[in-house]
CSV table of N, CA and C in Angstrom, one decimal:
chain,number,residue,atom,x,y,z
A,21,UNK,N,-20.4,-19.5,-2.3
A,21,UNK,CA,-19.6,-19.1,-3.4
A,21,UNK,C,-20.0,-17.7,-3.9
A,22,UNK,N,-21.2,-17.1,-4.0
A,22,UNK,CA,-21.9,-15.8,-4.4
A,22,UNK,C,-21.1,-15.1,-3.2
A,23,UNK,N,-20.8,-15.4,-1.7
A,23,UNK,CA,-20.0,-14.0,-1.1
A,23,UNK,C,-19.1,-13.9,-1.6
A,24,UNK,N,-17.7,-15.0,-1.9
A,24,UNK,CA,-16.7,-15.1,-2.4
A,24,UNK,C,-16.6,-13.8,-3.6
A,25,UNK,N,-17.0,-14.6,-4.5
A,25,UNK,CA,-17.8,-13.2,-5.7
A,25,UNK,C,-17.7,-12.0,-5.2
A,26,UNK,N,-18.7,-12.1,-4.2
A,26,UNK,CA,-19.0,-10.4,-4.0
A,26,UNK,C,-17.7,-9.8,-3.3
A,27,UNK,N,-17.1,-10.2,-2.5
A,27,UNK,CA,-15.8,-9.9,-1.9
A,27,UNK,C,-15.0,-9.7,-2.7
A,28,UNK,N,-14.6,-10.7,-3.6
A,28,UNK,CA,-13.6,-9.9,-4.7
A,28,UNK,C,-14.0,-9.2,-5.7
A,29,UNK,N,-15.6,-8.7,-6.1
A,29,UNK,CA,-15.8,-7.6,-6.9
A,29,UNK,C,-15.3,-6.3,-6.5
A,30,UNK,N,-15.5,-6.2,-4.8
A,30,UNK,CA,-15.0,-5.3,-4.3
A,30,UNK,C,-13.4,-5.2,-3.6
A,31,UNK,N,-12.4,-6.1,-4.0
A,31,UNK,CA,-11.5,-6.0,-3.3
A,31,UNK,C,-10.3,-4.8,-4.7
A,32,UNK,N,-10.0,-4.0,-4.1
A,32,UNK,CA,-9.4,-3.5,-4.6
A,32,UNK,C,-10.0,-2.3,-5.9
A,33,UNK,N,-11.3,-2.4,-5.9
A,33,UNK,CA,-12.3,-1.7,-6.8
A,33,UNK,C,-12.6,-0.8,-5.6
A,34,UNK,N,-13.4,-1.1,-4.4
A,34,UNK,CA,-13.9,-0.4,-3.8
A,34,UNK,C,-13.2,-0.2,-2.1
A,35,UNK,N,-12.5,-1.5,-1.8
A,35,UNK,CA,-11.8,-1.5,-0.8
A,35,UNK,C,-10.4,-2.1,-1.3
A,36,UNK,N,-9.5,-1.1,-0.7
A,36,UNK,CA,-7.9,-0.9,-1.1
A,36,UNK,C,-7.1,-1.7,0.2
A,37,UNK,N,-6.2,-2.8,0.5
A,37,UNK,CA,-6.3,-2.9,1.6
A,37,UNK,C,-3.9,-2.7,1.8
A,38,UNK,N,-3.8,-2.4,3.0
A,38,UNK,CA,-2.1,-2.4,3.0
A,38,UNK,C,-2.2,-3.3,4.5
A,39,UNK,N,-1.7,-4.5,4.5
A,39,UNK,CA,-1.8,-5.8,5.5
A,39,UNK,C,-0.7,-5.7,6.2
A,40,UNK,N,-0.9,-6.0,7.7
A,40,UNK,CA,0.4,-5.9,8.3
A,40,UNK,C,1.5,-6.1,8.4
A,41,UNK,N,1.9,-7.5,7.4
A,41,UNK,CA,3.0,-7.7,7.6
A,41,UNK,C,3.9,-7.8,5.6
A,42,UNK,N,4.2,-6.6,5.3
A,42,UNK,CA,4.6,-7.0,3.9
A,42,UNK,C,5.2,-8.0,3.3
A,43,UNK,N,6.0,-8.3,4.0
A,43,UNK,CA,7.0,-9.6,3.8
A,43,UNK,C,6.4,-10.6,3.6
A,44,UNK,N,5.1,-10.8,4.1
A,44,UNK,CA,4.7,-12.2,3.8
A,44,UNK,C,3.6,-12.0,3.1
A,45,UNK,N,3.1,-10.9,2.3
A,45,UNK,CA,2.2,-10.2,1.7
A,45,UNK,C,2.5,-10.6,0.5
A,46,UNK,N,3.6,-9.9,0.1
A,46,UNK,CA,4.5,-10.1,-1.5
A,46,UNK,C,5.2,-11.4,-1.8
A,47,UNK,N,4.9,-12.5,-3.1
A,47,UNK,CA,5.3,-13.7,-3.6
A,47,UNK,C,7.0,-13.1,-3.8
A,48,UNK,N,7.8,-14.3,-3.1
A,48,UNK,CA,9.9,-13.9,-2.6
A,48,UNK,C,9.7,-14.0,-4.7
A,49,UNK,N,8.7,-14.4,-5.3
A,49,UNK,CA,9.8,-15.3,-6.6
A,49,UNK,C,9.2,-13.8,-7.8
A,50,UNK,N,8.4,-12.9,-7.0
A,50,UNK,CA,8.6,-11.8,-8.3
A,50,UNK,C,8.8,-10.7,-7.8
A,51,UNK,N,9.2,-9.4,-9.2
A,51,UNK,CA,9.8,-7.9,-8.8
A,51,UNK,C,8.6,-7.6,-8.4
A,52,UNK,N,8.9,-6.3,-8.1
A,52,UNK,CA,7.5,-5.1,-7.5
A,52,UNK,C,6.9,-5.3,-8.5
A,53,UNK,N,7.6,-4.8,-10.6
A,53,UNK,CA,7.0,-4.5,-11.6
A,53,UNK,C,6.1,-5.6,-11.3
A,54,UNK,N,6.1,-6.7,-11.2
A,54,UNK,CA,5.5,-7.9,-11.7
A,54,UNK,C,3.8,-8.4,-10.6
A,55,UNK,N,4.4,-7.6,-9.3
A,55,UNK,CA,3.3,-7.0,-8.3
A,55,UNK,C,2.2,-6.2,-8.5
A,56,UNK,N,2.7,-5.0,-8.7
A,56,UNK,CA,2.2,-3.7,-9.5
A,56,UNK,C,1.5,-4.4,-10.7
A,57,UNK,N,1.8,-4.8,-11.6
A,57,UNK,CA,0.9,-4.8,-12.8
A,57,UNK,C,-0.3,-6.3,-12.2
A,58,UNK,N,0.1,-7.5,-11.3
A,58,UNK,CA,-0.9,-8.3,-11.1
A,58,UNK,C,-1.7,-7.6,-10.3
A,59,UNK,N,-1.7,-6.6,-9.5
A,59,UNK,CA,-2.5,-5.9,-8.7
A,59,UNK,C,-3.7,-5.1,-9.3
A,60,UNK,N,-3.3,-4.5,-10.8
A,60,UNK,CA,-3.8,-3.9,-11.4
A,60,UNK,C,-5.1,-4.1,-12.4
A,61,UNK,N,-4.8,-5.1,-12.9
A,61,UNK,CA,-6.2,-5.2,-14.3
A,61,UNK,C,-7.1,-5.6,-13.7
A,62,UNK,N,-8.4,-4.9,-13.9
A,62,UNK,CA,-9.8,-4.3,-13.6
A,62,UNK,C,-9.7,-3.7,-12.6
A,63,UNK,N,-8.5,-3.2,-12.3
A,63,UNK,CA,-8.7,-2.2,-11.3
A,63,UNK,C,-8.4,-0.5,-12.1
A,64,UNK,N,-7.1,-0.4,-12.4
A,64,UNK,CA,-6.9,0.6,-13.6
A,64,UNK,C,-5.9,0.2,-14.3
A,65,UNK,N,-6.6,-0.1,-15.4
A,65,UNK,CA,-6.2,-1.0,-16.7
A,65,UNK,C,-5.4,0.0,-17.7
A,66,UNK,N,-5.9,1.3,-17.3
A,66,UNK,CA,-5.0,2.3,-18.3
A,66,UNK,C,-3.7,2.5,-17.9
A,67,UNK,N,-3.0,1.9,-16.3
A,67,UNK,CA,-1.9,2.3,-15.4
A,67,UNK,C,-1.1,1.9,-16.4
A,68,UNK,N,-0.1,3.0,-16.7
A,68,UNK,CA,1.2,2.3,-17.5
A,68,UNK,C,2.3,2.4,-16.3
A,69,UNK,N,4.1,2.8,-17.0
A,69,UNK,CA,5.0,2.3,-16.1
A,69,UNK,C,5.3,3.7,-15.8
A,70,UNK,N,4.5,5.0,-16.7
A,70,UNK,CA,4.8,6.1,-15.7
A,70,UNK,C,4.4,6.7,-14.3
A,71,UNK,N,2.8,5.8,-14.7
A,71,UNK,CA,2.1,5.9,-13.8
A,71,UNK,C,2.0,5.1,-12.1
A,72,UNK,N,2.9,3.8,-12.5
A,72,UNK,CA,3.5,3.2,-11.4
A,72,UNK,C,4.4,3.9,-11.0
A,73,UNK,N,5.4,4.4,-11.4
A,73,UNK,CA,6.7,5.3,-11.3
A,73,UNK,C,6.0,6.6,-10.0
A,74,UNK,N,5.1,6.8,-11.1
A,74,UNK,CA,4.7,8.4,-10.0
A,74,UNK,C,3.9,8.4,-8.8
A,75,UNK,N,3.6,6.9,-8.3
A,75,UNK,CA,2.6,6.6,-7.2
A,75,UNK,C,4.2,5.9,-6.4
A,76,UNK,N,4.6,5.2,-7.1
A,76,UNK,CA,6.1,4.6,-6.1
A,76,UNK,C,6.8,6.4,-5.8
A,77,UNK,N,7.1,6.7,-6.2
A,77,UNK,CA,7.5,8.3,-5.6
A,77,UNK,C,7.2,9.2,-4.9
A,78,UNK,N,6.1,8.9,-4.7
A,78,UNK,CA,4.9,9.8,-4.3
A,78,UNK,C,4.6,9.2,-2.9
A,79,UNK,N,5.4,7.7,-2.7
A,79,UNK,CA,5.6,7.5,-1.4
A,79,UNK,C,6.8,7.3,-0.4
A,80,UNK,N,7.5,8.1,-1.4
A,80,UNK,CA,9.0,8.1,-0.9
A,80,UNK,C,10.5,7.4,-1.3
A,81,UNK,N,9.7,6.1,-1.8
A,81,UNK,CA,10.9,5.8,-2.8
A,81,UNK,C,11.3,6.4,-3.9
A,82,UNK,N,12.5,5.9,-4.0
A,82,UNK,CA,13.6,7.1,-4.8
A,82,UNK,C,14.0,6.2,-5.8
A,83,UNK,N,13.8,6.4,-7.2
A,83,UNK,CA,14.7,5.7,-8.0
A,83,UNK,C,13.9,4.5,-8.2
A,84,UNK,N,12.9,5.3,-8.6
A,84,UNK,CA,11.3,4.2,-8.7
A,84,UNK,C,11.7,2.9,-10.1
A,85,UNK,N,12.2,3.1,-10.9
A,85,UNK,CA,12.9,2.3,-12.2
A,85,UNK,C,13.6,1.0,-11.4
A,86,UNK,N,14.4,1.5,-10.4
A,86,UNK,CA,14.7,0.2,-9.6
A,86,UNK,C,14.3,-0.4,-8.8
A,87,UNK,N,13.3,0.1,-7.9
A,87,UNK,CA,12.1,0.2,-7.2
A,87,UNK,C,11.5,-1.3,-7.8
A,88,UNK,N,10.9,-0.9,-9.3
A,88,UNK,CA,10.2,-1.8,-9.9
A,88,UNK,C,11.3,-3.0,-10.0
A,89,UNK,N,12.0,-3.3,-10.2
A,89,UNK,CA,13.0,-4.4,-10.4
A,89,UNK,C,13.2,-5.3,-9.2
A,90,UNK,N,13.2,-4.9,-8.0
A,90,UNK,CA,13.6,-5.6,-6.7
A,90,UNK,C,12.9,-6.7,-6.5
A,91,UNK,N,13.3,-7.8,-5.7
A,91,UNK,CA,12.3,-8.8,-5.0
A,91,UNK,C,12.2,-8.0,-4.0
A,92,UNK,N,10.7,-8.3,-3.2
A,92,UNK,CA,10.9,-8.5,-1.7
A,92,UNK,C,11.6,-8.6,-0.7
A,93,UNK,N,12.5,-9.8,-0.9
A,93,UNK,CA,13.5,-10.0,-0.6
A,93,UNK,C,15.1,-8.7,-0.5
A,94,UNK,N,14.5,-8.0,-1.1
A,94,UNK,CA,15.6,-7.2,-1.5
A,94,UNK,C,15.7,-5.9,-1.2
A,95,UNK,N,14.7,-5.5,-0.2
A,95,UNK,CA,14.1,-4.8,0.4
A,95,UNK,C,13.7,-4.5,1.8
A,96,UNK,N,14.0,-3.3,2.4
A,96,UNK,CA,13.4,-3.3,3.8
A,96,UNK,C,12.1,-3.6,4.0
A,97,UNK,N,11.7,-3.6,5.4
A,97,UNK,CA,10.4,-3.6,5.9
A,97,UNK,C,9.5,-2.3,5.3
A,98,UNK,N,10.3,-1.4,6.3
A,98,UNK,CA,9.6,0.0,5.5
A,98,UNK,C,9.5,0.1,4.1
A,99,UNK,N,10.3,0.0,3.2
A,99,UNK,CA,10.4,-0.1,1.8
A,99,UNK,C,9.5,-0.8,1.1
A,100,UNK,N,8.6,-2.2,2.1
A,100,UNK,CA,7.9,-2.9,1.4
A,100,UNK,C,7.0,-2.5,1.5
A,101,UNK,N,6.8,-1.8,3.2
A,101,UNK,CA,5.4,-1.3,3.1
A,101,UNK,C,4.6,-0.3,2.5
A,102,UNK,N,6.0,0.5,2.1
A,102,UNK,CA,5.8,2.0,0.7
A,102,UNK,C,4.8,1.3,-0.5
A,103,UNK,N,5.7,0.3,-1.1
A,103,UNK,CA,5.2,-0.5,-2.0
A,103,UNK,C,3.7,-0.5,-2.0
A,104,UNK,N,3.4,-1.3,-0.8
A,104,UNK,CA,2.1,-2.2,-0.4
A,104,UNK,C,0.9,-0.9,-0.5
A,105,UNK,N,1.4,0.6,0.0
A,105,UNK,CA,0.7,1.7,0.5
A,105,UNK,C,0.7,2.3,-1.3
A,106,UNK,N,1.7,2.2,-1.8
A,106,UNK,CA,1.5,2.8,-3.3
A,106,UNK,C,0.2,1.8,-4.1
A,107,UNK,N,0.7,0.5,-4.0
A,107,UNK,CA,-0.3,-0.1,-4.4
A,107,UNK,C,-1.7,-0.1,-4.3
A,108,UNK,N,-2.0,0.1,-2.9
A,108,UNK,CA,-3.4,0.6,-2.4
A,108,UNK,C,-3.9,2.4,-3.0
A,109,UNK,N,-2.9,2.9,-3.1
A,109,UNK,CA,-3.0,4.5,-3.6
A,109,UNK,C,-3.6,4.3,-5.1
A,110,UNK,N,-2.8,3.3,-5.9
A,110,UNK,CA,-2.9,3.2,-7.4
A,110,UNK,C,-4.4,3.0,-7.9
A,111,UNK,N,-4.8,2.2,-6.6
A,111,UNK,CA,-6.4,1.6,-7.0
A,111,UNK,C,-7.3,2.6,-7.1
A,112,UNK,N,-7.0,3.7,-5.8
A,112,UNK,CA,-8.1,5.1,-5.8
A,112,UNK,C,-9.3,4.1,-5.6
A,113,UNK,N,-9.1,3.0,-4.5
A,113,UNK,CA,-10.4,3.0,-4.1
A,113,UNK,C,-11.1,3.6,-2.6
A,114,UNK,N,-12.5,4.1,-3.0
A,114,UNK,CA,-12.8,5.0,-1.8
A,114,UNK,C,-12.4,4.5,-0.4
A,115,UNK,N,-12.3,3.7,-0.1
A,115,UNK,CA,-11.8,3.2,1.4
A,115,UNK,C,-10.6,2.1,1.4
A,116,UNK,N,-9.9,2.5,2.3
A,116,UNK,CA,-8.8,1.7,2.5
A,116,UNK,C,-8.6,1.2,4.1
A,117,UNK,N,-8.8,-0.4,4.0
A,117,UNK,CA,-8.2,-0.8,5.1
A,117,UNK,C,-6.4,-1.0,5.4
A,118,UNK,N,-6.2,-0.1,6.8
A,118,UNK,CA,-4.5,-0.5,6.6
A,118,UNK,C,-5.0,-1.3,8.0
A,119,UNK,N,-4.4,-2.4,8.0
A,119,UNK,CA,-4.2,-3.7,9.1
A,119,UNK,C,-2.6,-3.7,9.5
A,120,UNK,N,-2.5,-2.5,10.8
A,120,UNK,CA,-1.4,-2.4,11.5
A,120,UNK,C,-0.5,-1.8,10.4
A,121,UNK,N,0.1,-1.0,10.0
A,121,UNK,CA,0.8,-0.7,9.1
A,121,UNK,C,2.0,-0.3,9.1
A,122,UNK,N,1.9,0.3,10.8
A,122,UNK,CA,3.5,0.8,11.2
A,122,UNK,C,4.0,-0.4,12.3
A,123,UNK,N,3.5,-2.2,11.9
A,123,UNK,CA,4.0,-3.0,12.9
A,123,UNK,C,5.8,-3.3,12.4
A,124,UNK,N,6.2,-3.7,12.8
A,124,UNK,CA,7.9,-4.0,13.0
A,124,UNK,C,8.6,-3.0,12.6
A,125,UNK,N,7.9,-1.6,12.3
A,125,UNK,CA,8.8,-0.5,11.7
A,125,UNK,C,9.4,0.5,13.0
A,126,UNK,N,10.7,1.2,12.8
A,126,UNK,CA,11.3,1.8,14.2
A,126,UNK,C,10.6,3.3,14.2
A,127,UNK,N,10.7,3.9,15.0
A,127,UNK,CA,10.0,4.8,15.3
A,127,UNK,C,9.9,6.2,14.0
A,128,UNK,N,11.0,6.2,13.3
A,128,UNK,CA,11.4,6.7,12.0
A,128,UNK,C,10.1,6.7,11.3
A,129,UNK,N,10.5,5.2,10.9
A,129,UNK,CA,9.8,4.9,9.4
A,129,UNK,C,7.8,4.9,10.3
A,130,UNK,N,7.9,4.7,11.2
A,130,UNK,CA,6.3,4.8,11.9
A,130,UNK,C,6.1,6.2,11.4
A,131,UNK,N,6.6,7.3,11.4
A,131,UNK,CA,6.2,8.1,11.7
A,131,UNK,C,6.1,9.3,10.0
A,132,UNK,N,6.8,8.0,8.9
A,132,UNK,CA,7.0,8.8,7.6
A,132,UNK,C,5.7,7.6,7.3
A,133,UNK,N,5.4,6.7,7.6
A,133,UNK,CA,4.2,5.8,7.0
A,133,UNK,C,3.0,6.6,7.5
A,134,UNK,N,2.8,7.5,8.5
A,134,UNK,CA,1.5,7.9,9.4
A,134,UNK,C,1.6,9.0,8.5
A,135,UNK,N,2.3,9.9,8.4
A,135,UNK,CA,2.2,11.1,7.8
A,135,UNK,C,2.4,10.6,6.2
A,136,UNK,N,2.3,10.1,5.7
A,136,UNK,CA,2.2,9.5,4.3
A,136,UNK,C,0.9,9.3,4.3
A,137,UNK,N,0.0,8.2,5.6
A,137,UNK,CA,-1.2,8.1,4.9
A,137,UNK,C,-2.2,9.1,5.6
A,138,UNK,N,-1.7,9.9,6.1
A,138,UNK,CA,-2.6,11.8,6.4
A,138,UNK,C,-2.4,11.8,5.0
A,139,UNK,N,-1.2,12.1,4.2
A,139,UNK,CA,-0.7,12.8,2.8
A,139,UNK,C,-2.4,12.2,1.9
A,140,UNK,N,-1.8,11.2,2.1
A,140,UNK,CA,-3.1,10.3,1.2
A,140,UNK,C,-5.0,10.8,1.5
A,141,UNK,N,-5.0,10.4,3.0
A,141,UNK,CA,-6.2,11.1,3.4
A,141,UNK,C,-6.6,12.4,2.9
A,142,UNK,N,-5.4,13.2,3.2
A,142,UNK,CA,-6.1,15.0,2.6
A,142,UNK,C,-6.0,14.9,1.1
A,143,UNK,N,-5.0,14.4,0.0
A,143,UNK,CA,-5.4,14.6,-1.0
A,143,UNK,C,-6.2,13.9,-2.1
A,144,UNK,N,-6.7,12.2,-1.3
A,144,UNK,CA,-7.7,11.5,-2.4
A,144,UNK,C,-8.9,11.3,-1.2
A,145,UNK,N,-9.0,11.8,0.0
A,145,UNK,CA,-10.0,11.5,1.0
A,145,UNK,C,-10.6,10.3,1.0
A,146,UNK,N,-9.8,8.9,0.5
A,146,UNK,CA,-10.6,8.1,1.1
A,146,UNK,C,-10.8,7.8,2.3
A,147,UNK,N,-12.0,7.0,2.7
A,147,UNK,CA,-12.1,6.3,3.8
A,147,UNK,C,-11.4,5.7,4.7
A,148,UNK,N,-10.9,6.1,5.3
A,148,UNK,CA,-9.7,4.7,6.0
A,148,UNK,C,-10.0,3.9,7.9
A,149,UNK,N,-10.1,2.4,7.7
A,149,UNK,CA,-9.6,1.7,8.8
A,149,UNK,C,-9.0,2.0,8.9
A,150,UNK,N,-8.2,2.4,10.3
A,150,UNK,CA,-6.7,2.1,10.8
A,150,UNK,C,-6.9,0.9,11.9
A,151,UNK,N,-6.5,-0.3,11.9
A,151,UNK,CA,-6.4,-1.2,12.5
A,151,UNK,C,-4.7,-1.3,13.1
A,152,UNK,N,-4.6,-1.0,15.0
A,152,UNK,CA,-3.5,-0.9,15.5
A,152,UNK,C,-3.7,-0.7,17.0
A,153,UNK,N,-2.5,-1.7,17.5
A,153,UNK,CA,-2.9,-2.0,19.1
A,153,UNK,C,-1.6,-1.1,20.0
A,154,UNK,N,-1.2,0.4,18.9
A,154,UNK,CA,-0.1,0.8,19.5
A,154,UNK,C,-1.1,2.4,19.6
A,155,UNK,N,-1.0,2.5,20.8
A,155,UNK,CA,-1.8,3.6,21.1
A,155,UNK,C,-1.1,5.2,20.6
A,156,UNK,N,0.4,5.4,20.5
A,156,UNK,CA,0.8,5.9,19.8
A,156,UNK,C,0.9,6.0,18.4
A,157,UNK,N,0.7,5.1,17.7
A,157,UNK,CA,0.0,5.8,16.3
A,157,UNK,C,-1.5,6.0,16.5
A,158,UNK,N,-2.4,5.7,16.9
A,158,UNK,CA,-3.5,6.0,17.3
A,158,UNK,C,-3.4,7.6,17.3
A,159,UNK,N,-2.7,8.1,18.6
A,159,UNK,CA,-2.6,9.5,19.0
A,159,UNK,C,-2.0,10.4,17.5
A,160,UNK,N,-1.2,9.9,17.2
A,160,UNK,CA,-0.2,10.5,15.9
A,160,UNK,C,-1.1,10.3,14.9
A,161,UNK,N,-1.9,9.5,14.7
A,161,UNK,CA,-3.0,9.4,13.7
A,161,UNK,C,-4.1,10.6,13.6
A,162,UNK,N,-4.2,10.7,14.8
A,162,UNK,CA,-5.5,12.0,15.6
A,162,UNK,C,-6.6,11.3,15.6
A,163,UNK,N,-6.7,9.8,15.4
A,163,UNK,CA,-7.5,8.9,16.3
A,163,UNK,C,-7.8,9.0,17.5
C-alpha cells in the first residue's frame, strides 16, 4: 500500500504521462473541460479556463472553448492525443513519459505530435521517455 502512495504522490507532480492509446485513456461520459480540471487539483490548483485554453492552443487545437466541450467520442485520434499532450504540458512536471504517442496516427499527424513534443522539450526541458517500436519516430525524434 506505501508504494501505491508513493506512485501517486508522484504521478502527475513529478512524472507527466501521454499513454498510447487516447481513446481508451479518456472516460466516453465526460467533456475535455471535465478531464482537464480532474487532472488538475494538487497538481496546479491555480489553472483556471484561460489557462487551459492557452496549453489546448499551444498544441494546435483551434477554438480551444469548444475544444473544452467535446466528448472523446467526438473527436479524432490525433485530436485526443493533443489533449492527452496538453494535459501532460499543464502539469509542468519535470519528466514526462510518452508510451507510443504517434501509434494509430497517419504519417501527418506523426509528424505534428513529434515536432510538438521537440516544441515542448526546448521550451520547458523536461525529461522525456519516448517509448516506441517505430524506428522512424525514433530517427525523427533524434533518438
Amino acid at each position: 500500500m506505501a508504494n501505491r502512495f508513493r506512485l501517486g504522490a508522484l504521478r502527475g507532480i513529478k512524472i507527466a504521462t501521454i499513454m498510447q492509446n487516447p481513446r481508451s485513456a479518456f472516460n466516453p461520459l465526460h467533456t475535455m473541460h471535465t478531464h482537464a480540471r480532474e487532472n488538475l487539483p494538487g497538481v496546479r490548483e491555480t489553472a483556471d479556463d484561460a489557462t487551459l485554453t492557452a496549453a489546448i492552443e499551444a498544441v494546435g487545437l483551434e477554438n480551444a472553448a469548444r475544444v473544452l466541450k467535446l466528448y472523446p467520442f467526438e473527436m479524432s485520434g490525433g485530436m485526443l492525443q493533443r489533449m492527452m499532450i496538453a494535459m501532460a504540458v499543464l502539469c509542468e512536471s519535470p519528466f514526462i513519459i510518452a508510451d507510443e504517442p504517434t501509434t494509430d496516427l497517419d504519417v501527418v499527424a506523426q509528424a505534428r505530435i513529434l515536432d510538438l513534443l521537440e516544441s515542448i522539450m526546448q521550451k520547458q526541458a523536461p525529461g522525456m521517455l519516448l517509448v516506441t517500436h517505430d524506428m522512424g519516430v525514433v530517427g525523427a525524434s533524434g533518438g
